[in-house]
Amino acid sequence: MTNQFTITSLRGGATDAIREADLDRKTALAQETATRWFERRLSLRSPLDAELPLRPGRPERPELVPPRMMEKRSLHTVKGRIALLHAIAHIELNAVDLALDIVARFATEPVPNSFFDGWMQVAFEEAKHFRMVRNRLRELGADYGDLPAHDGLWQAAHSTRNDLTARLAVVPLILEARGLDVTPSLQAKMIETGDLDSAAVLDVIYRDEKGHVAIGAKWFRFLCARERRDPARTFQELVRANFRGSLKAPFNDIARAEAGLTPSFYRSLTATSNA
């Protein structure tokens, strides 16, 4: 499949992957763009690059509903595990587009090429995660699109589309960091129910996501240092301005700290809300 892609540049390949509605092609294009960029076979930008879409390409299903309409099910049933895996697949799919959007949208920012290396690594791994979860759903007799999903993740991208520092605060340092908090307990529940295959998929995601938060923390601190801003205070200001809702405890302080996100960043925000 990789040879059929015409990729004009890193920004062009990332944009085309965001626009692609066929999810097999989307994930393959994201990974092929990343591979060519890592091999330094692509320029950063080209006049031939397409315009960024307002929303990422998606198939007709799943139906997108408000988060409050998402049904909660017990993980002790196959239907409940399918529902959880479907929700994770949706998160991972959005994470592919969010990583690509950081690259495509901010390709004119004065940052080193290693910034784009990091985010294309994230995009590559999120595409891998989506495929792994989708394959596990299929093994359980289901598929992505069978259940409704919510649309809150892309709204975070929209609200921070004009500010790279705010984007880094909200996407990797809130949304991805949340995965570090909740995934270990989900893994434990999967093991408890005997679903070791799903637990193994979650283990891969958890290990990779720690690296994604670390990439976010690294570049957030880089931008703060360049602007002579205190990282923890800046994070709190940007979250209050750009994130709807509150940060939910308990936090996986150890995993967050290993990724460069210390409690001084987020502890004071647990009751924050501008919704």
PDB file of C-alpha atoms in Angstrom:
ATOM      1  CA  MET A   1       0.000   0.000   0.000  1.00  0.00           C
ATOM      2  CA  THR A   2       2.844   2.419   0.812  1.00  0.00           C
ATOM      3  CA  ASN A   3       4.005   2.911  -2.783  1.00  0.00           C
ATOM      4  CA  GLN A   4       0.624   4.241  -3.907  1.00  0.00           C
ATOM      5  CA  PHE A   5       0.910   7.412  -1.793  1.00  0.00           C
ATOM      6  CA  THR A   6       2.057  10.650  -3.402  1.00  0.00           C
ATOM      7  CA  ILE A   7       3.426  12.691  -0.514  1.00  0.00           C
ATOM      8  CA  THR A   8       4.432  16.276  -1.327  1.00  0.00           C
ATOM      9  CA  SER A   9       6.138  17.076   1.994  1.00  0.00           C
ATOM     10  CA  LEU A  10       5.845  16.336   5.696  1.00  0.00           C
ATOM     11  CA  ARG A  11       3.063  18.902   6.056  1.00  0.00           C
ATOM     12  CA  GLY A  12       1.409  17.572   2.880  1.00  0.00           C
ATOM     13  CA  GLY A  13       1.488  13.943   4.007  1.00  0.00           C
ATOM     14  CA  ALA A  14       0.197  14.828   7.471  1.00  0.00           C
ATOM     15  CA  THR A  15      -2.621  16.918   5.989  1.00  0.00           C
ATOM     16  CA  ASP A  16      -3.615  14.195   3.521  1.00  0.00           C
ATOM     17  CA  ALA A  17      -3.692  11.637   6.338  1.00  0.00           C
ATOM     18  CA  ILE A  18      -5.944  13.898   8.420  1.00  0.00           C
ATOM     19  CA  ARG A  19      -8.297  14.342   5.445  1.00  0.00           C
ATOM     20  CA  GLU A  20      -8.448  10.614   4.618  1.00  0.00           C
ATOM     21  CA  ALA A  21     -11.745   8.969   5.647  1.00  0.00           C
ATOM     22  CA  ASP A  22     -10.700   5.368   4.946  1.00  0.00           C
ATOM     23  CA  LEU A  23      -9.113   4.343   8.239  1.00  0.00           C
ATOM     24  CA  ASP A  24      -6.793   1.705   6.760  1.00  0.00           C
ATOM     25  CA  ARG A  25      -5.451   4.309   4.331  1.00  0.00           C
ATOM     26  CA  LYS A  26      -5.333   7.006   7.034  1.00  0.00           C
ATOM     27  CA  THR A  27      -3.156   4.932   9.370  1.00  0.00           C
ATOM     28  CA  ALA A  28      -0.974   3.644   6.512  1.00  0.00           C
ATOM     29  CA  LEU A  29      -0.459   7.180   5.170  1.00  0.00           C
ATOM     30  CA  ALA A  30       0.401   8.493   8.640  1.00  0.00           C
ATOM     31  CA  GLN A  31       3.012   5.770   9.089  1.00  0.00           C
ATOM     32  CA  GLU A  32       4.418   6.109   5.566  1.00  0.00           C
ATOM     33  CA  THR A  33       4.754   9.887   5.980  1.00  0.00           C
ATOM     34  CA  ALA A  34       6.535   9.331   9.291  1.00  0.00           C
ATOM     35  CA  THR A  35       8.885   6.751   7.756  1.00  0.00           C
ATOM     36  CA  ARG A  36       9.829   8.983   4.828  1.00  0.00           C
ATOM     37  CA  TRP A  37      10.367  11.920   7.187  1.00  0.00           C
ATOM     38  CA  PHE A  38      12.596   9.859   9.504  1.00  0.00           C
ATOM     39  CA  GLU A  39      14.617   8.818   6.432  1.00  0.00           C
ATOM     40  CA  ARG A  40      14.864  12.527   5.474  1.00  0.00           C
ATOM     41  CA  ARG A  41      13.183  11.876   2.124  1.00  0.00           C
ATOM     42  CA  LEU A  42      10.659  14.695   2.612  1.00  0.00           C
ATOM     43  CA  SER A  43      10.931  18.454   2.916  1.00  0.00           C
ATOM     44  CA  LEU A  44       9.023  20.101   5.746  1.00  0.00           C
ATOM     45  CA  ARG A  45       6.678  22.085   3.482  1.00  0.00           C
ATOM     46  CA  SER A  46       5.753  22.377  -0.186  1.00  0.00           C
ATOM     47  CA  PRO A  47       3.599  24.820  -2.212  1.00  0.00           C
ATOM     48  CA  LEU A  48       1.658  21.724  -3.357  1.00  0.00           C
ATOM     49  CA  ASP A  49       0.408  20.917   0.156  1.00  0.00           C
ATOM     50  CA  ALA A  50      -3.371  20.738   0.540  1.00  0.00           C
ATOM     51  CA  GLU A  51      -5.302  22.945   2.958  1.00  0.00           C
ATOM     52  CA  LEU A  52      -5.892  21.609   6.446  1.00  0.00           C
ATOM     53  CA  PRO A  53      -9.520  20.509   6.869  1.00  0.00           C
ATOM     54  CA  LEU A  54     -11.725  21.852   9.655  1.00  0.00           C
ATOM     55  CA  ARG A  55     -12.392  18.271  10.739  1.00  0.00           C
ATOM     56  CA  PRO A  56     -10.536  15.003  10.110  1.00  0.00           C
ATOM     57  CA  GLY A  57     -11.836  12.529   7.562  1.00  0.00           C
ATOM     58  CA  ARG A  58     -14.071   9.856   9.068  1.00  0.00           C
ATOM     59  CA  PRO A  59     -16.196   6.946   7.828  1.00  0.00           C
ATOM     60  CA  GLU A  60     -19.980   7.171   8.190  1.00  0.00           C
ATOM     61  CA  ARG A  61     -19.854   5.267  11.456  1.00  0.00           C
ATOM     62  CA  PRO A  62     -19.547   5.530  14.420  1.00  0.00           C
ATOM     63  CA  GLU A  63     -22.341   7.933  15.241  1.00  0.00           C
ATOM     64  CA  LEU A  64     -20.901  10.830  17.275  1.00  0.00           C
ATOM     65  CA  VAL A  65     -22.875  11.752  20.406  1.00  0.00           C
ATOM     66  CA  PRO A  66     -22.270  14.006  23.449  1.00  0.00           C
ATOM     67  CA  PRO A  67     -20.084  12.352  26.143  1.00  0.00           C
ATOM     68  CA  ARG A  68     -22.997  12.239  28.607  1.00  0.00           C
ATOM     69  CA  MET A  69     -24.860   9.882  26.245  1.00  0.00           C
ATOM     70  CA  MET A  70     -22.120   7.258  26.311  1.00  0.00           C
ATOM     71  CA  GLU A  71     -23.357   4.100  28.010  1.00  0.00           C
ATOM     72  CA  LYS A  72     -21.227   2.535  30.769  1.00  0.00           C
ATOM     73  CA  ARG A  73     -20.972  -1.266  30.854  1.00  0.00           C
ATOM     74  CA  SER A  74     -19.338  -3.802  33.151  1.00  0.00           C
ATOM     75  CA  LEU A  75     -15.981  -5.188  32.021  1.00  0.00           C
ATOM     76  CA  HIS A  76     -17.097  -8.573  33.354  1.00  0.00           C
ATOM     77  CA  THR A  77     -19.143  -9.088  30.169  1.00  0.00           C
ATOM     78  CA  VAL A  78     -17.877  -9.440  26.602  1.00  0.00           C
ATOM     79  CA  LYS A  79     -20.193  -6.575  25.592  1.00  0.00           C
ATOM     80  CA  GLY A  80     -18.664  -4.419  28.284  1.00  0.00           C
ATOM     81  CA  ARG A  81     -15.112  -5.152  27.148  1.00  0.00           C
ATOM     82  CA  ILE A  82     -16.112  -4.475  23.542  1.00  0.00           C
ATOM     83  CA  ALA A  83     -17.564  -1.121  24.631  1.00  0.00           C
ATOM     84  CA  LEU A  84     -14.341  -0.203  26.429  1.00  0.00           C
ATOM     85  CA  LEU A  85     -12.135  -1.253  23.524  1.00  0.00           C
ATOM     86  CA  HIS A  86     -14.389   0.667  21.114  1.00  0.00           C
ATOM     87  CA  ALA A  87     -13.962   3.799  23.233  1.00  0.00           C
ATOM     88  CA  ILE A  88     -10.183   3.279  23.293  1.00  0.00           C
ATOM     89  CA  ALA A  89     -10.103   2.766  19.511  1.00  0.00           C
ATOM     90  CA  HIS A  90     -11.919   6.085  19.112  1.00  0.00           C
ATOM     91  CA  ILE A  91      -9.435   7.825  21.407  1.00  0.00           C
ATOM     92  CA  GLU A  92      -6.476   6.348  19.503  1.00  0.00           C
ATOM     93  CA  LEU A  93      -7.946   7.357  16.140  1.00  0.00           C
ATOM     94  CA  ASN A  94      -8.359  10.923  17.335  1.00  0.00           C
ATOM     95  CA  ALA A  95      -4.825  10.798  18.720  1.00  0.00           C
ATOM     96  CA  VAL A  96      -3.504   9.960  15.222  1.00  0.00           C
ATOM     97  CA  ASP A  97      -5.176  13.065  13.819  1.00  0.00           C
ATOM     98  CA  LEU A  98      -4.150  15.255  16.759  1.00  0.00           C
ATOM     99  CA  ALA A  99      -0.470  14.318  16.344  1.00  0.00           C
ATOM    100  CA  LEU A 100      -0.656  14.914  12.596  1.00  0.00           C
ATOM    101  CA  ASP A 101      -2.423  18.231  13.178  1.00  0.00           C
ATOM    102  CA  ILE A 102       0.361  19.481  15.472  1.00  0.00           C
ATOM    103  CA  VAL A 103       2.795  18.785  12.622  1.00  0.00           C
ATOM    104  CA  ALA A 104       0.731  20.176   9.748  1.00  0.00           C
ATOM    105  CA  ARG A 105      -0.748  23.196  11.539  1.00  0.00           C
ATOM    106  CA  PHE A 106       2.485  24.352  13.138  1.00  0.00           C
ATOM    107  CA  ALA A 107       4.901  23.525  10.297  1.00  0.00           C
ATOM    108  CA  THR A 108       5.824  27.218  10.004  1.00  0.00           C
ATOM    109  CA  GLU A 109       6.713  27.601  13.692  1.00  0.00           C
ATOM    110  CA  PRO A 110      10.376  28.382  14.492  1.00  0.00           C
ATOM    111  CA  VAL A 111      11.158  25.017  16.080  1.00  0.00           C
ATOM    112  CA  PRO A 112      13.898  22.453  15.317  1.00  0.00           C
ATOM    113  CA  ASN A 113      13.221  19.503  13.008  1.00  0.00           C
ATOM    114  CA  SER A 114      13.450  17.271  16.077  1.00  0.00           C
ATOM    115  CA  PHE A 115      10.083  18.729  17.137  1.00  0.00           C
ATOM    116  CA  PHE A 116       8.514  17.159  14.044  1.00  0.00           C
ATOM    117  CA  ASP A 117      10.482  13.931  14.607  1.00  0.00           C
ATOM    118  CA  GLY A 118       8.812  13.607  17.982  1.00  0.00           C
ATOM    119  CA  TRP A 119       5.267  14.213  16.792  1.00  0.00           C
ATOM    120  CA  MET A 120       5.574  11.936  13.775  1.00  0.00           C
ATOM    121  CA  GLN A 121       6.796   9.226  16.160  1.00  0.00           C
ATOM    122  CA  VAL A 122       3.615   9.847  18.161  1.00  0.00           C
ATOM    123  CA  ALA A 123       1.466   9.704  14.997  1.00  0.00           C
ATOM    124  CA  PHE A 124       3.152   6.449  13.915  1.00  0.00           C
ATOM    125  CA  GLU A 125       2.526   4.822  17.301  1.00  0.00           C
ATOM    126  CA  GLU A 126      -1.054   6.074  17.610  1.00  0.00           C
ATOM    127  CA  ALA A 127      -1.782   4.517  14.207  1.00  0.00           C
ATOM    128  CA  LYS A 128      -0.280   1.264  15.508  1.00  0.00           C
ATOM    129  CA  HIS A 129      -2.479   1.490  18.623  1.00  0.00           C
ATOM    130  CA  PHE A 130      -5.649   2.041  16.617  1.00  0.00           C
ATOM    131  CA  ARG A 131      -4.941  -0.996  14.464  1.00  0.00           C
ATOM    132  CA  MET A 132      -4.145  -3.162  17.488  1.00  0.00           C
ATOM    133  CA  VAL A 133      -7.365  -2.221  19.282  1.00  0.00           C
ATOM    134  CA  ARG A 134      -9.420  -2.626  16.114  1.00  0.00           C
ATOM    135  CA  ASN A 135      -7.950  -6.078  15.528  1.00  0.00           C
ATOM    136  CA  ARG A 136      -8.810  -7.034  19.109  1.00  0.00           C
ATOM    137  CA  LEU A 137     -12.396  -5.809  18.583  1.00  0.00           C
ATOM    138  CA  ARG A 138     -12.625  -8.003  15.498  1.00  0.00           C
ATOM    139  CA  GLU A 139     -11.362 -10.998  17.460  1.00  0.00           C
ATOM    140  CA  LEU A 140     -14.256 -10.396  19.856  1.00  0.00           C
ATOM    141  CA  GLY A 141     -16.769 -10.300  16.990  1.00  0.00           C
ATOM    142  CA  ALA A 142     -17.116  -6.519  16.746  1.00  0.00           C
ATOM    143  CA  ASP A 143     -15.550  -3.634  14.821  1.00  0.00           C
ATOM    144  CA  TYR A 144     -14.870   0.075  15.174  1.00  0.00           C
ATOM    145  CA  GLY A 145     -18.043   1.918  14.219  1.00  0.00           C
ATOM    146  CA  ASP A 146     -20.432  -0.596  15.781  1.00  0.00           C
ATOM    147  CA  LEU A 147     -21.096   1.651  18.813  1.00  0.00           C
ATOM    148  CA  PRO A 148     -21.547   5.415  19.232  1.00  0.00           C
ATOM    149  CA  ALA A 149     -18.540   7.560  20.170  1.00  0.00           C
ATOM    150  CA  HIS A 150     -18.109  11.078  21.514  1.00  0.00           C
ATOM    151  CA  ASP A 151     -16.599  14.118  19.826  1.00  0.00           C
ATOM    152  CA  GLY A 152     -14.857  15.901  22.699  1.00  0.00           C
ATOM    153  CA  LEU A 153     -11.274  15.152  21.657  1.00  0.00           C
ATOM    154  CA  TRP A 154     -11.295  17.037  18.379  1.00  0.00           C
ATOM    155  CA  GLN A 155     -12.846  20.060  20.111  1.00  0.00           C
ATOM    156  CA  ALA A 156      -9.614  20.345  22.113  1.00  0.00           C
ATOM    157  CA  ALA A 157      -7.674  20.654  18.877  1.00  0.00           C
ATOM    158  CA  HIS A 158     -10.038  23.303  17.559  1.00  0.00           C
ATOM    159  CA  SER A 159      -9.798  25.459  20.699  1.00  0.00           C
ATOM    160  CA  THR A 160      -5.973  25.524  20.557  1.00  0.00           C
ATOM    161  CA  ARG A 161      -5.530  25.822  16.796  1.00  0.00           C
ATOM    162  CA  ASN A 162      -3.779  29.209  16.985  1.00  0.00           C
ATOM    163  CA  ASP A 163      -1.388  28.599  19.889  1.00  0.00           C
ATOM    164  CA  LEU A 164       1.219  25.827  19.889  1.00  0.00           C
ATOM    165  CA  THR A 165       2.013  26.200  23.595  1.00  0.00           C
ATOM    166  CA  ALA A 166      -1.699  25.867  24.449  1.00  0.00           C
ATOM    167  CA  ARG A 167      -1.990  22.854  22.138  1.00  0.00           C
ATOM    168  CA  LEU A 168       0.858  21.118  23.969  1.00  0.00           C
ATOM    169  CA  ALA A 169      -0.704  21.925  27.336  1.00  0.00           C
ATOM    170  CA  VAL A 170      -4.108  20.502  26.426  1.00  0.00           C
ATOM    171  CA  VAL A 171      -3.400  17.521  24.165  1.00  0.00           C
ATOM    172  CA  PRO A 172      -0.319  15.672  25.476  1.00  0.00           C
ATOM    173  CA  LEU A 173      -0.237  17.124  29.009  1.00  0.00           C
ATOM    174  CA  ILE A 174      -3.948  16.716  29.817  1.00  0.00           C
ATOM    175  CA  LEU A 175      -5.570  14.294  27.378  1.00  0.00           C
ATOM    176  CA  GLU A 176      -2.646  11.890  26.926  1.00  0.00           C
ATOM    177  CA  ALA A 177      -1.587  12.170  30.571  1.00  0.00           C
ATOM    178  CA  ARG A 178      -5.096  11.050  31.539  1.00  0.00           C
ATOM    179  CA  GLY A 179      -4.317   7.745  29.857  1.00  0.00           C
ATOM    180  CA  LEU A 180      -1.425   7.232  32.280  1.00  0.00           C
ATOM    181  CA  ASP A 181      -3.890   7.626  35.159  1.00  0.00           C
ATOM    182  CA  VAL A 182      -6.603   5.222  34.002  1.00  0.00           C
ATOM    183  CA  THR A 183      -4.877   2.538  31.911  1.00  0.00           C
ATOM    184  CA  PRO A 184      -3.215   0.511  34.714  1.00  0.00           C
ATOM    185  CA  SER A 185      -6.567  -0.100  36.469  1.00  0.00           C
ATOM    186  CA  LEU A 186      -8.207  -1.040  33.157  1.00  0.00           C
ATOM    187  CA  GLN A 187      -5.373  -3.487  32.506  1.00  0.00           C
ATOM    188  CA  ALA A 188      -5.873  -5.010  35.950  1.00  0.00           C
ATOM    189  CA  LYS A 189      -9.607  -5.421  35.333  1.00  0.00           C
ATOM    190  CA  MET A 190      -8.971  -7.089  31.972  1.00  0.00           C
ATOM    191  CA  ILE A 191      -6.570  -9.544  33.632  1.00  0.00           C
ATOM    192  CA  GLU A 192      -9.112 -10.155  36.413  1.00  0.00           C
ATOM    193  CA  THR A 193     -11.749 -11.124  33.835  1.00  0.00           C
ATOM    194  CA  GLY A 194      -9.268 -13.408  32.033  1.00  0.00           C
ATOM    195  CA  ASP A 195      -8.977 -11.213  28.935  1.00  0.00           C
ATOM    196  CA  LEU A 196      -5.198 -11.334  28.729  1.00  0.00           C
ATOM    197  CA  ASP A 197      -5.125 -10.421  25.025  1.00  0.00           C
ATOM    198  CA  SER A 198      -6.870  -7.089  25.642  1.00  0.00           C
ATOM    199  CA  ALA A 199      -4.637  -6.462  28.668  1.00  0.00           C
ATOM    200  CA  ALA A 200      -1.566  -6.996  26.461  1.00  0.00           C
ATOM    201  CA  VAL A 201      -2.830  -4.397  23.965  1.00  0.00           C
ATOM    202  CA  LEU A 202      -3.348  -1.910  26.812  1.00  0.00           C
ATOM    203  CA  ASP A 203       0.195  -2.597  28.024  1.00  0.00           C
ATOM    204  CA  VAL A 204       1.668  -1.542  24.673  1.00  0.00           C
ATOM    205  CA  ILE A 205      -0.481   1.593  24.651  1.00  0.00           C
ATOM    206  CA  TYR A 206       0.486   2.508  28.219  1.00  0.00           C
ATOM    207  CA  ARG A 207       4.233   2.206  27.585  1.00  0.00           C
ATOM    208  CA  ASP A 208       4.054   4.248  24.387  1.00  0.00           C
ATOM    209  CA  GLU A 209       1.783   6.913  25.882  1.00  0.00           C
ATOM    210  CA  LYS A 210       4.348   7.641  28.592  1.00  0.00           C
ATOM    211  CA  GLY A 211       6.732   8.569  25.792  1.00  0.00           C
ATOM    212  CA  HIS A 212       4.097  10.755  24.159  1.00  0.00           C
ATOM    213  CA  VAL A 213       3.544  12.726  27.363  1.00  0.00           C
ATOM    214  CA  ALA A 214       7.340  13.081  27.662  1.00  0.00           C
ATOM    215  CA  ILE A 215       7.521  14.542  24.141  1.00  0.00           C
ATOM    216  CA  GLY A 216       4.764  16.990  25.036  1.00  0.00           C
ATOM    217  CA  ALA A 217       6.463  17.992  28.292  1.00  0.00           C
ATOM    218  CA  LYS A 218       9.838  18.422  26.576  1.00  0.00           C
ATOM    219  CA  TRP A 219       8.524  20.803  23.938  1.00  0.00           C
ATOM    220  CA  PHE A 220       6.218  22.639  26.329  1.00  0.00           C
ATOM    221  CA  ARG A 221       9.227  23.373  28.542  1.00  0.00           C
ATOM    222  CA  PHE A 222      11.272  24.333  25.463  1.00  0.00           C
ATOM    223  CA  LEU A 223       8.714  26.943  24.383  1.00  0.00           C
ATOM    224  CA  CYS A 224       8.345  28.278  27.935  1.00  0.00           C
ATOM    225  CA  ALA A 225      12.124  28.599  28.311  1.00  0.00           C
ATOM    226  CA  ARG A 226      12.379  30.448  25.010  1.00  0.00           C
ATOM    227  CA  GLU A 227       9.715  32.906  26.160  1.00  0.00           C
ATOM    228  CA  ARG A 228      11.140  33.060  29.722  1.00  0.00           C
ATOM    229  CA  ARG A 229       7.865  31.810  31.202  1.00  0.00           C
ATOM    230  CA  ASP A 230       7.479  29.565  34.246  1.00  0.00           C
ATOM    231  CA  PRO A 231       6.291  26.185  32.864  1.00  0.00           C
ATOM    232  CA  ALA A 232       3.949  25.180  35.713  1.00  0.00           C
ATOM    233  CA  ARG A 233       2.301  28.612  35.958  1.00  0.00           C
ATOM    234  CA  THR A 234       1.998  28.873  32.177  1.00  0.00           C
ATOM    235  CA  PHE A 235       0.434  25.414  32.019  1.00  0.00           C
ATOM    236  CA  GLN A 236      -2.177  26.393  34.600  1.00  0.00           C
ATOM    237  CA  GLU A 237      -3.017  29.638  32.801  1.00  0.00           C
ATOM    238  CA  LEU A 238      -3.391  27.894  29.440  1.00  0.00           C
ATOM    239  CA  VAL A 239      -5.508  25.080  30.858  1.00  0.00           C
ATOM    240  CA  ARG A 240      -7.869  27.536  32.546  1.00  0.00           C
ATOM    241  CA  ALA A 241      -8.230  29.428  29.273  1.00  0.00           C
ATOM    242  CA  ASN A 242      -8.501  26.489  26.864  1.00  0.00           C
ATOM    243  CA  PHE A 243      -9.782  23.361  28.609  1.00  0.00           C
ATOM    244  CA  ARG A 244     -13.422  22.781  29.430  1.00  0.00           C
ATOM    245  CA  GLY A 245     -13.971  20.762  32.570  1.00  0.00           C
ATOM    246  CA  SER A 246     -11.801  19.802  35.520  1.00  0.00           C
ATOM    247  CA  LEU A 247      -8.790  17.534  35.893  1.00  0.00           C
ATOM    248  CA  LYS A 248      -9.855  14.302  37.545  1.00  0.00           C
ATOM    249  CA  ALA A 249      -7.900  12.634  40.349  1.00  0.00           C
ATOM    250  CA  PRO A 250      -6.486  10.159  41.173  1.00  0.00           C
ATOM    251  CA  PHE A 251      -3.297  10.874  39.252  1.00  0.00           C
ATOM    252  CA  ASN A 252      -0.548   8.412  38.401  1.00  0.00           C
ATOM    253  CA  ASP A 253       2.085  10.731  39.860  1.00  0.00           C
ATOM    254  CA  ILE A 254       4.971   8.329  39.269  1.00  0.00           C
ATOM    255  CA  ALA A 255       4.271   7.759  35.559  1.00  0.00           C
ATOM    256  CA  ARG A 256       3.552  11.462  35.042  1.00  0.00           C
ATOM    257  CA  ALA A 257       6.824  12.443  36.744  1.00  0.00           C
ATOM    258  CA  GLU A 258       8.748   9.909  34.639  1.00  0.00           C
ATOM    259  CA  ALA A 259       7.324  11.705  31.609  1.00  0.00           C
ATOM    260  CA  GLY A 260       8.410  15.115  32.937  1.00  0.00           C
ATOM    261  CA  LEU A 261       4.993  16.205  34.234  1.00  0.00           C
ATOM    262  CA  THR A 262       5.434  16.919  37.953  1.00  0.00           C
ATOM    263  CA  PRO A 263       2.570  17.555  40.421  1.00  0.00           C
ATOM    264  CA  SER A 264       3.368  21.291  40.502  1.00  0.00           C
ATOM    265  CA  PHE A 265       1.783  21.449  37.044  1.00  0.00           C
ATOM    266  CA  TYR A 266      -1.596  19.899  37.695  1.00  0.00           C
ATOM    267  CA  ARG A 267      -2.370  19.535  41.413  1.00  0.00           C
ATOM    268  CA  SER A 268      -3.919  22.996  41.745  1.00  0.00           C
ATOM    269  CA  LEU A 269      -6.196  22.413  38.728  1.00  0.00           C
ATOM    270  CA  THR A 270      -8.311  19.558  40.051  1.00  0.00           C
ATOM    271  CA  ALA A 271     -11.317  21.816  40.669  1.00  0.00           C
ATOM    272  CA  THR A 272     -10.737  24.118  37.696  1.00  0.00           C
ATOM    273  CA  SER A 273     -13.571  24.613  35.243  1.00  0.00           C
ATOM    274  CA  ASN A 274     -14.529  27.293  32.759  1.00  0.00           C
ATOM    275  CA  ALA A 275     -17.418  25.257  31.331  1.00  0.00           C
TER     276      ALA A 275
END
